[in-house]
CSV table of C-alpha atoms and ligand atoms in Angstrom, one decimal:
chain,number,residue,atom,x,y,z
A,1444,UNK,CA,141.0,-20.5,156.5
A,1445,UNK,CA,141.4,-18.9,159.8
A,1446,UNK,CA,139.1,-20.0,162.6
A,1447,UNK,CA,137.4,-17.6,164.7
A,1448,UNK,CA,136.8,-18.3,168.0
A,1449,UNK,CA,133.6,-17.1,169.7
A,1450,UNK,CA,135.1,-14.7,172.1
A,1451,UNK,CA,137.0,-13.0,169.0
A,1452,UNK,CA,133.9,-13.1,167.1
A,1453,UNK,CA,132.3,-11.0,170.2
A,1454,UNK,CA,135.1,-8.7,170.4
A,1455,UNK,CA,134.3,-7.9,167.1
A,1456,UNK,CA,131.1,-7.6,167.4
A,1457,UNK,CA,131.2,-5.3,170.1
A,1458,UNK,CA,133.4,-3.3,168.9
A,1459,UNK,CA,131.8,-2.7,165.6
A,1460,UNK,CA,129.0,-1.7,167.9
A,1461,UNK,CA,131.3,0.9,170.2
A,1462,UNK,CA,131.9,2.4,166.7
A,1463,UNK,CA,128.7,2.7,165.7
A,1464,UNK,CA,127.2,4.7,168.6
A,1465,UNK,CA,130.5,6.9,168.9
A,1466,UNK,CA,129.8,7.8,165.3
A,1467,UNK,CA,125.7,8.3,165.6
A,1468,UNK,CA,126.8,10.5,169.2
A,1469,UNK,CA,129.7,12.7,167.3
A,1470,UNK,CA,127.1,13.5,164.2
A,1471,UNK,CA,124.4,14.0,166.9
A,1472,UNK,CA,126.5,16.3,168.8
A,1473,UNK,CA,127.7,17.9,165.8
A,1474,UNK,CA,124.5,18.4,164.6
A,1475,UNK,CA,123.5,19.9,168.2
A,1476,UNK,CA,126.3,22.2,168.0
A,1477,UNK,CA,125.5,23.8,164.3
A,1478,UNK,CA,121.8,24.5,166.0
A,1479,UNK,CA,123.4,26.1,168.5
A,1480,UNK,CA,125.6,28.3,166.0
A,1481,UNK,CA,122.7,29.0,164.3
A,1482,UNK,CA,120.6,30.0,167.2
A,1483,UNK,CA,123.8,32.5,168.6
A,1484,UNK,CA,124.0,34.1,164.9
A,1485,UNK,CA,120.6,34.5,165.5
A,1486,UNK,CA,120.3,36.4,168.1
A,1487,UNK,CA,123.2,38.5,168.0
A,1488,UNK,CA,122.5,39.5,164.4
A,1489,UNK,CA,121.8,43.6,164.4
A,1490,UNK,CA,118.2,44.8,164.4
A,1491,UNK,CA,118.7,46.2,160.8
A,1492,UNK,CA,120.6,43.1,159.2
A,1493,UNK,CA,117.4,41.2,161.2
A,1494,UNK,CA,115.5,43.6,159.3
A,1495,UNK,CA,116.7,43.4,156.0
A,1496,UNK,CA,116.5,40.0,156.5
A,1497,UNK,CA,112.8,40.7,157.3
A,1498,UNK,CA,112.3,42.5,154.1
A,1499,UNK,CA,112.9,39.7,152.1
A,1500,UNK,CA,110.7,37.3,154.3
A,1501,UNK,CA,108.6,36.9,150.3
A,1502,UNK,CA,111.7,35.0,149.2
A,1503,UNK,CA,110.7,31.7,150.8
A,1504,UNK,CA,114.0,30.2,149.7
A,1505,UNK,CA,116.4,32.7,151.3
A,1506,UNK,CA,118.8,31.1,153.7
A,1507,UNK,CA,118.0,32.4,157.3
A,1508,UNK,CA,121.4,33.2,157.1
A,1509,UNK,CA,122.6,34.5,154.0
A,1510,UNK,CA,122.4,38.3,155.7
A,1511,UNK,CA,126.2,37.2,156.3
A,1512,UNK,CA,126.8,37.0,153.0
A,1513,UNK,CA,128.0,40.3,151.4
A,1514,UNK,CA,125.9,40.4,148.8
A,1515,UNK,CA,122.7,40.4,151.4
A,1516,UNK,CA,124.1,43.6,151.9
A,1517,UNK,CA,124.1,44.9,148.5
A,1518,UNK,CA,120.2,43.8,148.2
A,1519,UNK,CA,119.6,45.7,151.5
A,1520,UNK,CA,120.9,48.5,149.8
A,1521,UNK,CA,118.4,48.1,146.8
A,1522,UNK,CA,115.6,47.9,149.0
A,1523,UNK,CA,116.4,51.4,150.7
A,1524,UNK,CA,113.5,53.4,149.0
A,1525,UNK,CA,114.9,56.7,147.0
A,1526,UNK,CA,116.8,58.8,149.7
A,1527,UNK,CA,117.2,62.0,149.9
A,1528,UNK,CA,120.2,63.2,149.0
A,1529,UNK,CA,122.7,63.8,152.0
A,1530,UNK,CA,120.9,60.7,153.8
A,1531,UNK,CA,124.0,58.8,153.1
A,1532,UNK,CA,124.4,57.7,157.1
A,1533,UNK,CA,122.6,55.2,158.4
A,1534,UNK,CA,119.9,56.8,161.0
A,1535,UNK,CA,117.1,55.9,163.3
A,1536,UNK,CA,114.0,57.6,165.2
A,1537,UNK,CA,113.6,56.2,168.7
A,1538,UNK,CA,110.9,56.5,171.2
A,1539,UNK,CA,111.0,54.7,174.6
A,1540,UNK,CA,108.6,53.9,177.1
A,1541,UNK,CA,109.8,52.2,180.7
A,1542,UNK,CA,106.1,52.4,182.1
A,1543,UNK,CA,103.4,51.1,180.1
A,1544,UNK,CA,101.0,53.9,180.3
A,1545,UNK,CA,98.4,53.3,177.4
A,1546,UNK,CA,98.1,56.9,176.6
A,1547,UNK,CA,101.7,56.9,176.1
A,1548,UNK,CA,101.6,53.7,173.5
A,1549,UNK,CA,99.1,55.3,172.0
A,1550,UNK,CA,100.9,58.7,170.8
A,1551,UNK,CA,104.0,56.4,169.6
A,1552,UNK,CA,101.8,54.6,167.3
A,1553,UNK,CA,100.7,57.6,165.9
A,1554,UNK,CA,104.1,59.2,165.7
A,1555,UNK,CA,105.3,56.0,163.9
A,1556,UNK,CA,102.1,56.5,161.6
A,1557,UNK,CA,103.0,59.7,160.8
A,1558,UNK,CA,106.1,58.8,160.2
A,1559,UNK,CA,105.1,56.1,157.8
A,1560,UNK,CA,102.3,57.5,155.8
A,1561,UNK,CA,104.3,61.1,155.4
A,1562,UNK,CA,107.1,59.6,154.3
A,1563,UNK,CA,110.8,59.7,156.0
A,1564,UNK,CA,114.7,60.0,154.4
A,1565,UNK,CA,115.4,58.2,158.0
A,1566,UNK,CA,115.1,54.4,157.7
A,1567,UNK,CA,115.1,52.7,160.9
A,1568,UNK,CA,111.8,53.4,163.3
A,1569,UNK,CA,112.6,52.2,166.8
A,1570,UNK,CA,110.3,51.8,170.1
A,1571,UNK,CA,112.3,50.7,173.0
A,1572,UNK,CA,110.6,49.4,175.9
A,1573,UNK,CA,111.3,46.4,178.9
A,1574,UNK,CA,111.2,43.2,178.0
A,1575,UNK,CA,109.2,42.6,180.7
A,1576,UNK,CA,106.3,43.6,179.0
A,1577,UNK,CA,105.9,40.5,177.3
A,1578,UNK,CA,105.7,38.5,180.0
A,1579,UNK,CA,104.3,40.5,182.9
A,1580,UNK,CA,100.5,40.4,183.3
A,1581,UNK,CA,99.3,43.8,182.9
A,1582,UNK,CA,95.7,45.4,183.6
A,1583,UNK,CA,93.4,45.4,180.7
A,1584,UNK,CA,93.9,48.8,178.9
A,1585,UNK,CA,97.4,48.5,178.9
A,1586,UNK,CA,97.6,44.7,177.0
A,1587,UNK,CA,95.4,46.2,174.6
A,1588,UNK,CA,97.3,48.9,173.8
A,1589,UNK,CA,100.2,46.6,173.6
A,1590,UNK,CA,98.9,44.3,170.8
A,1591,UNK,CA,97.2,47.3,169.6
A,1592,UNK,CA,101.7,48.2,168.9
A,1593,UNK,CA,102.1,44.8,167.9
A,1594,UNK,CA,99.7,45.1,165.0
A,1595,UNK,CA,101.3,48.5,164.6
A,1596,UNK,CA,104.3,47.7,164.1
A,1597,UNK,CA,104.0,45.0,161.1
A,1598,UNK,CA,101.9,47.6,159.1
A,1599,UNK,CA,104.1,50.7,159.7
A,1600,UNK,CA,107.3,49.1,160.3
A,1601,UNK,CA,108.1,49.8,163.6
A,1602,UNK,CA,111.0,47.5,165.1
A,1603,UNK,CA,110.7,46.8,168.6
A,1604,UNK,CA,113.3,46.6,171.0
A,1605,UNK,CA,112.4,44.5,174.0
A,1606,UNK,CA,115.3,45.8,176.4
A,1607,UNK,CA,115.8,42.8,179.7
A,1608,UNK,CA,116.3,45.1,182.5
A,1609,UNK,CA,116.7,42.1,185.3
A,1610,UNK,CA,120.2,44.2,185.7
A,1611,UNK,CA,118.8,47.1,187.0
A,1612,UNK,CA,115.5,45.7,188.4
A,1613,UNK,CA,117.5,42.9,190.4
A,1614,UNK,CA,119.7,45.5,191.8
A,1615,UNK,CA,116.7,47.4,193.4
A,1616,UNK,CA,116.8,50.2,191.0
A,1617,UNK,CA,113.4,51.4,189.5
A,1618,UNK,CA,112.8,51.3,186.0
A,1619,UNK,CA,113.3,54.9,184.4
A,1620,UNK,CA,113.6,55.9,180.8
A,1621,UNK,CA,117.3,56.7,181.0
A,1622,UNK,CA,118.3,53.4,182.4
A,1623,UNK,CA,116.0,51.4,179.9
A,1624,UNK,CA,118.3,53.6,177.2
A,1625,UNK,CA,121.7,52.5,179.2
A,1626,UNK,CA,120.9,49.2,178.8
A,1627,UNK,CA,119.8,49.0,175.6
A,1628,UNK,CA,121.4,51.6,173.6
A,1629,UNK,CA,124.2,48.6,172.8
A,1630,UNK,CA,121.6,48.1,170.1
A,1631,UNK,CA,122.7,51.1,168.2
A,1632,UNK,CA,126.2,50.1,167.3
A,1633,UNK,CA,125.3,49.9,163.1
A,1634,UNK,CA,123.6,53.5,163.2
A,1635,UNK,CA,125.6,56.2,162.6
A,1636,UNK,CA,122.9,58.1,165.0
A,1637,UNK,CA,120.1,57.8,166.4
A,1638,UNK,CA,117.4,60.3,167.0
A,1639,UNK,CA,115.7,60.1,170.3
A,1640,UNK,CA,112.0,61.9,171.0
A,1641,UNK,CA,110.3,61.9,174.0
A,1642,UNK,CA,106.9,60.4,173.8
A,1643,UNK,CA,103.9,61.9,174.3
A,1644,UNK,CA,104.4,64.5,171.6
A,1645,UNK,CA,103.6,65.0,167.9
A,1646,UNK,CA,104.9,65.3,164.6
A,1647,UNK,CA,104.1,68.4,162.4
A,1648,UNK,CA,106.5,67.8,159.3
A,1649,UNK,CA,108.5,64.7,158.8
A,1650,UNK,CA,111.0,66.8,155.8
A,1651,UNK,CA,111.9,68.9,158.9
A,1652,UNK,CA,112.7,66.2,161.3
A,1653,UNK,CA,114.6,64.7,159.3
A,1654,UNK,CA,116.2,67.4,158.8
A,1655,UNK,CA,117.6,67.7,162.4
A,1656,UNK,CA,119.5,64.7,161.5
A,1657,UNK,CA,120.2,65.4,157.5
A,1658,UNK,CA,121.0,69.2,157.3
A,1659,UNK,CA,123.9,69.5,159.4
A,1660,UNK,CA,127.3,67.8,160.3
A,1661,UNK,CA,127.0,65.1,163.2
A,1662,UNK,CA,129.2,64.7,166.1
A,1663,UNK,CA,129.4,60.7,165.2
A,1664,UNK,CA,132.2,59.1,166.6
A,1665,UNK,CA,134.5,61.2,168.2
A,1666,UNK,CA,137.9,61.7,165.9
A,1667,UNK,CA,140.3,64.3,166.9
A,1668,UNK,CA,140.9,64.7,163.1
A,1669,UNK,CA,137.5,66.2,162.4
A,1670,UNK,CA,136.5,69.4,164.5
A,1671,UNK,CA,132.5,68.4,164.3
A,1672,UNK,CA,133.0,65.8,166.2
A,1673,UNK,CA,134.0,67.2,169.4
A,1674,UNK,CA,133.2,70.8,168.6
A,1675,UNK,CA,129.9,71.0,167.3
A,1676,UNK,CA,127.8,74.4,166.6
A,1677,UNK,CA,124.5,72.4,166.3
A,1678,UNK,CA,125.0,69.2,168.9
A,1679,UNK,CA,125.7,70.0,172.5
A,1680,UNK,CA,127.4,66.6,174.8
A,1681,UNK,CA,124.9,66.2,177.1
A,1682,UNK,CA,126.0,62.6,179.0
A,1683,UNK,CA,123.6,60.3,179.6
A,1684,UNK,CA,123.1,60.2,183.3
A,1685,UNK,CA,121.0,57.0,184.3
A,1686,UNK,CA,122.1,57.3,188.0
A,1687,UNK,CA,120.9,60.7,188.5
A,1688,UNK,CA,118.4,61.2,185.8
A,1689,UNK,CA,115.2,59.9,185.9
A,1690,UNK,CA,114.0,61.4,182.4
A,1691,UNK,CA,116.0,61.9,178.7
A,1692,UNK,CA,116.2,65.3,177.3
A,1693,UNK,CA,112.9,65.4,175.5
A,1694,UNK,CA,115.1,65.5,172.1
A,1695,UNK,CA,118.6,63.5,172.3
A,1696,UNK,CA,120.7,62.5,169.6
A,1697,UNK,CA,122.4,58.8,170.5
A,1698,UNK,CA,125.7,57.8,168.8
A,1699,UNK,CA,127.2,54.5,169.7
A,1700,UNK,CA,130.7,52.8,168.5
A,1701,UNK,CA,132.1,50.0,169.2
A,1702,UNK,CA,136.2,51.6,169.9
A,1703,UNK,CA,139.8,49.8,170.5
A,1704,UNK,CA,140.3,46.9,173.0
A,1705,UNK,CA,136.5,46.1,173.1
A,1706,UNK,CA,135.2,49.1,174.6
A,1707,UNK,CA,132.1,51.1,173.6
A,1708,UNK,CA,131.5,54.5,173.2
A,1709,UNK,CA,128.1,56.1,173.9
A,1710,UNK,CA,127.8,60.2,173.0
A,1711,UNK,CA,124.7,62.2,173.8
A,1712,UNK,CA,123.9,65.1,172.7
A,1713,UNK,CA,120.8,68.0,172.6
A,1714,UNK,CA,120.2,70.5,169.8
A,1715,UNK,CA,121.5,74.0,169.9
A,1716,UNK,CA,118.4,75.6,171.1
A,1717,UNK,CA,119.9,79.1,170.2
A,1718,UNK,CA,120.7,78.4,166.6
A,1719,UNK,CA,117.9,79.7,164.3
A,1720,UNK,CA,115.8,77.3,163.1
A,1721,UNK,CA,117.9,74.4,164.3
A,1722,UNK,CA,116.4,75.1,167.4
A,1723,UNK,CA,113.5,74.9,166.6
A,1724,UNK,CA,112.4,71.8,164.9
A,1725,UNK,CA,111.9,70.1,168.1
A,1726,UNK,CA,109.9,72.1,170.3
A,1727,UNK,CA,107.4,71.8,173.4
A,1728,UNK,CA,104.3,73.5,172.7
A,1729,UNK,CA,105.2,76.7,173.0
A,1730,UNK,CA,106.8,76.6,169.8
A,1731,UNK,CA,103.8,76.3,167.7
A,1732,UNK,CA,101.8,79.1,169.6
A,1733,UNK,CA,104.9,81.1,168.8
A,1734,UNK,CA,104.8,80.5,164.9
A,1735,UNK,CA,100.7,81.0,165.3
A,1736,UNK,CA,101.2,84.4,166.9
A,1737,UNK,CA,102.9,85.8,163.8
A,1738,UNK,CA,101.7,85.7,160.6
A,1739,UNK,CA,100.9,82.0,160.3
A,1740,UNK,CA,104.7,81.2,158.9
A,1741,UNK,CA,104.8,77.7,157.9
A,1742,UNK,CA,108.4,78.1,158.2
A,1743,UNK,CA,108.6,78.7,161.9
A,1744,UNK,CA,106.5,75.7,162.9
A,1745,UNK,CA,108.0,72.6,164.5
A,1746,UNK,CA,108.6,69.6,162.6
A,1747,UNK,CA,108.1,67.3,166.5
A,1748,UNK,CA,106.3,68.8,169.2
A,1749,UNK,CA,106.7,67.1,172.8
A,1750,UNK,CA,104.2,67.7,175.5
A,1751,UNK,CA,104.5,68.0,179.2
A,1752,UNK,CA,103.4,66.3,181.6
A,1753,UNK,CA,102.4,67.0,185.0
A,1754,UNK,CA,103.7,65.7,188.5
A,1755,UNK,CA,101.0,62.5,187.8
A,1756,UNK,CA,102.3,61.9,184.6
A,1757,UNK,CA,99.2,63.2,182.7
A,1758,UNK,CA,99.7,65.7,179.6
A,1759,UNK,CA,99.2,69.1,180.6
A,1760,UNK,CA,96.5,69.9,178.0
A,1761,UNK,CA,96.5,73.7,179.0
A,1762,UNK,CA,98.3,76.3,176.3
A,1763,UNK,CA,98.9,72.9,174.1
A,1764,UNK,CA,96.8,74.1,170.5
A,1765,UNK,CA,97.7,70.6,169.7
A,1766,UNK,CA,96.0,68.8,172.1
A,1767,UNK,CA,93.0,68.3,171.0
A,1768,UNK,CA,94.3,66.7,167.7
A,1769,UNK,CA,96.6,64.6,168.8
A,1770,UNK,CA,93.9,62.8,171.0
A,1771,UNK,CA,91.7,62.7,168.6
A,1772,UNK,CA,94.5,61.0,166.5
A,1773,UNK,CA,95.4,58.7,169.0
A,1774,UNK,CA,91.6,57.5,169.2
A,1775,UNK,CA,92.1,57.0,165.3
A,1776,UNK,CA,95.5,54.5,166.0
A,1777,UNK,CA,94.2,53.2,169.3
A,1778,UNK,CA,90.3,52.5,168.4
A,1779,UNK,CA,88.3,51.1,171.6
A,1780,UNK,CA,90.5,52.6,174.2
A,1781,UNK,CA,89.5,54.7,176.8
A,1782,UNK,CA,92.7,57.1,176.9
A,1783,UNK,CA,90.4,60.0,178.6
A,1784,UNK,CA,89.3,57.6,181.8
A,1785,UNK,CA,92.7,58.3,183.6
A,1786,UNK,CA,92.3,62.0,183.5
A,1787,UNK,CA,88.4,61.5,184.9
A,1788,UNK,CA,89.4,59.9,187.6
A,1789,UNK,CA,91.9,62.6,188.2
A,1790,UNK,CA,89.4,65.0,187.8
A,1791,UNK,CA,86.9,63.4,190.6
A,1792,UNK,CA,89.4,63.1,192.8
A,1793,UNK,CA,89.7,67.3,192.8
A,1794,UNK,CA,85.8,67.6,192.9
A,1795,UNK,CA,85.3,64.9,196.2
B,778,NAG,C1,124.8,77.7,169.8
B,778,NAG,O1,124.4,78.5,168.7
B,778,NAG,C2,124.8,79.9,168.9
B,778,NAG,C3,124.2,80.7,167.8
B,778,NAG,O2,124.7,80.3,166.6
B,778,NAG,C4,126.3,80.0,169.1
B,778,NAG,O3,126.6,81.3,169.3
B,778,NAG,C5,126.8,79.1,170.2
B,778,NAG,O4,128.2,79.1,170.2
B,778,NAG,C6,126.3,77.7,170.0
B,778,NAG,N1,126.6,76.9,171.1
B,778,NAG,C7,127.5,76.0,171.1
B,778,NAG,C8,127.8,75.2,172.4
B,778,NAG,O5,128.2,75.7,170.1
């Protein structure tokens, strides 16, 4: 029989103890640090993994994270709908706003509708726009139009992109469309492009948008062993210039890759104006008034008209035929907004 003495029985005791809570902190920690994992694969998971994940939110038993698996991938490809053939890239519309402007929100909504109910070979509909938005108080008309996005967005599958522009704004810089694109066009990495058009505007024909992206060989990534991608009839290198540009080429083409040693490659690029018909499927308003003045060619109008603004930021409505539909279409998408009180005011201030 061997006697313990009490001191041994303490030591014992206590250290039975130590154990115990050194074992309960390591599975605590442990437990902390998975979250954690969890939370990182979270958010740096692409916007269209995050989607695909989205597409299956039905399956209420789908690990959160099974998009890593490969065979997520396989089921996102099953859930593309019928495309076209030639839409074997993986593409994305974009429209970005850096001021809220209501009017503005407005005519993306409807683009995206359009886009939605006329049916698109091109996936991925994006709106990019500062994070800041979230948080920020903003006047009345603009939080409405806001949610008014929001809601838009579940019904016609608009992803938003929330860009945090504290790295421009903390450096002193205003917030303009081409540096809200600098920062965030990181996002674009898992597109093999990504179409770009300047809101206010309006689509005509969604077959020939899409085929601005479908009917002709991209730039991509730029390879020395393939001519297209550095010599390209249809896509002209326009840099994106955030330092010295205020405002995006109303139609830009956005290719991003990640390259050796870590570094990433952003290409630009505008149409080919002079290349017939190319040219123009993007157009101000001028194009449709050309296609009207002939013999009412289907042909020859637009698939995307953009419209101008003037030096206040309002759309010129003067030599636009399309004006008056489009606002009446934005009314449709954006019910219980006032989006012709700006240009009354506007208006007063000429007649006092
Ligand atoms: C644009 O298209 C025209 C007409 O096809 C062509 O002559 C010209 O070389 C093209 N521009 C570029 C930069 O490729």
């Amino acid at each position: 029989m061997v006697l313990l003495t009490h001191s041994t029985v303490s030591v014992i005791v206590s250290t039975g103890i130590f154990f115990l809570f050194t074992s309960l902190l390591f599975l605590s920690g442990y437990a902390l640090q998975q979250q954690s994992v969890r939370n990182i694969q979270h958010a740096i998971r692409p916007p269209d993994q995050a989607k695909a994940a989205g597409h299956l939110y039905k399956r209420s038993t789908q690990d959160p994270l099974s998009y890593l698996d490969t065979d997520a991938d396989q089921e996102r490809q099953e859930l593309q709908p019928e495309s076209t053939p030639g839409a074997t890239g993986n593409y994305a519309y974009l429209q970005l706003l850096s001021e809220p402007d209501p009017s503005n929100i407005c005519s993306a909504i409807l683009f995206f509708k359009q886009l939605s109910t006329a049916g698109t070979a091109i996936q991925d509909h994006l709106f990019m726009y500062p994070q800041e938005w979230d948080t920020m108080s903003l006047s009345k008309p603009i939080a409405a139009a806001l949610s008014l996005l929001r809601a838009a967005s579940l019904k016609y599958g608009i992803w938003l992109l929330p860009i945090d522009m504290t790295a421009a704004t903390s450096a002193g810089y205003t917030t303009t469309d081409t540096k809200l694109l600098r920062l965030g066009q990181i996002q674009f990495m898992q597109y093999d492009g990504v179409l770009y058009l300047q809101t206010p505007g309006m689509l005509l024909d969604s077959a020939k948008l899409d085929a601005m992206l479908l009917s002709r060989p991209l730039p991509l990534r730029h390879d020395k062993s393939r001519i297209e991608s550095y010599n390209n009839e249809a896509w002209i290198p326009v840099p994106l210039r955030s330092e010295r540009d205020a405002d995006l080429p109303p139609v830009y083409l956005i290719t991003v890759n990640n390259i050796d040693n870590g570094h990433i490659e952003a290409r630009g690029h505008i149409p080919n104006v002079s290349l017939d018909g190319f040219g123009r499927i993007v157009t101000g308003p001028w194009g449709v008034q050309l296609a009207y003045d002939g013999n009412h060619d289907q042909d020859k109008q637009p698939g995307y008209v953009f419209f101008e603004r003037d030096n206040e930021g309002q759309v010129k409505w003067a030599h636009n035929p399309l004006f008056g539909s489009w606002r009446a279409q934005q009314y449709e998408v954006c019910d219980g907004l006032d989006l012709d009180d700006v240009m009354v005011d506007h208006d007063d201030e000429y007649d006092t």
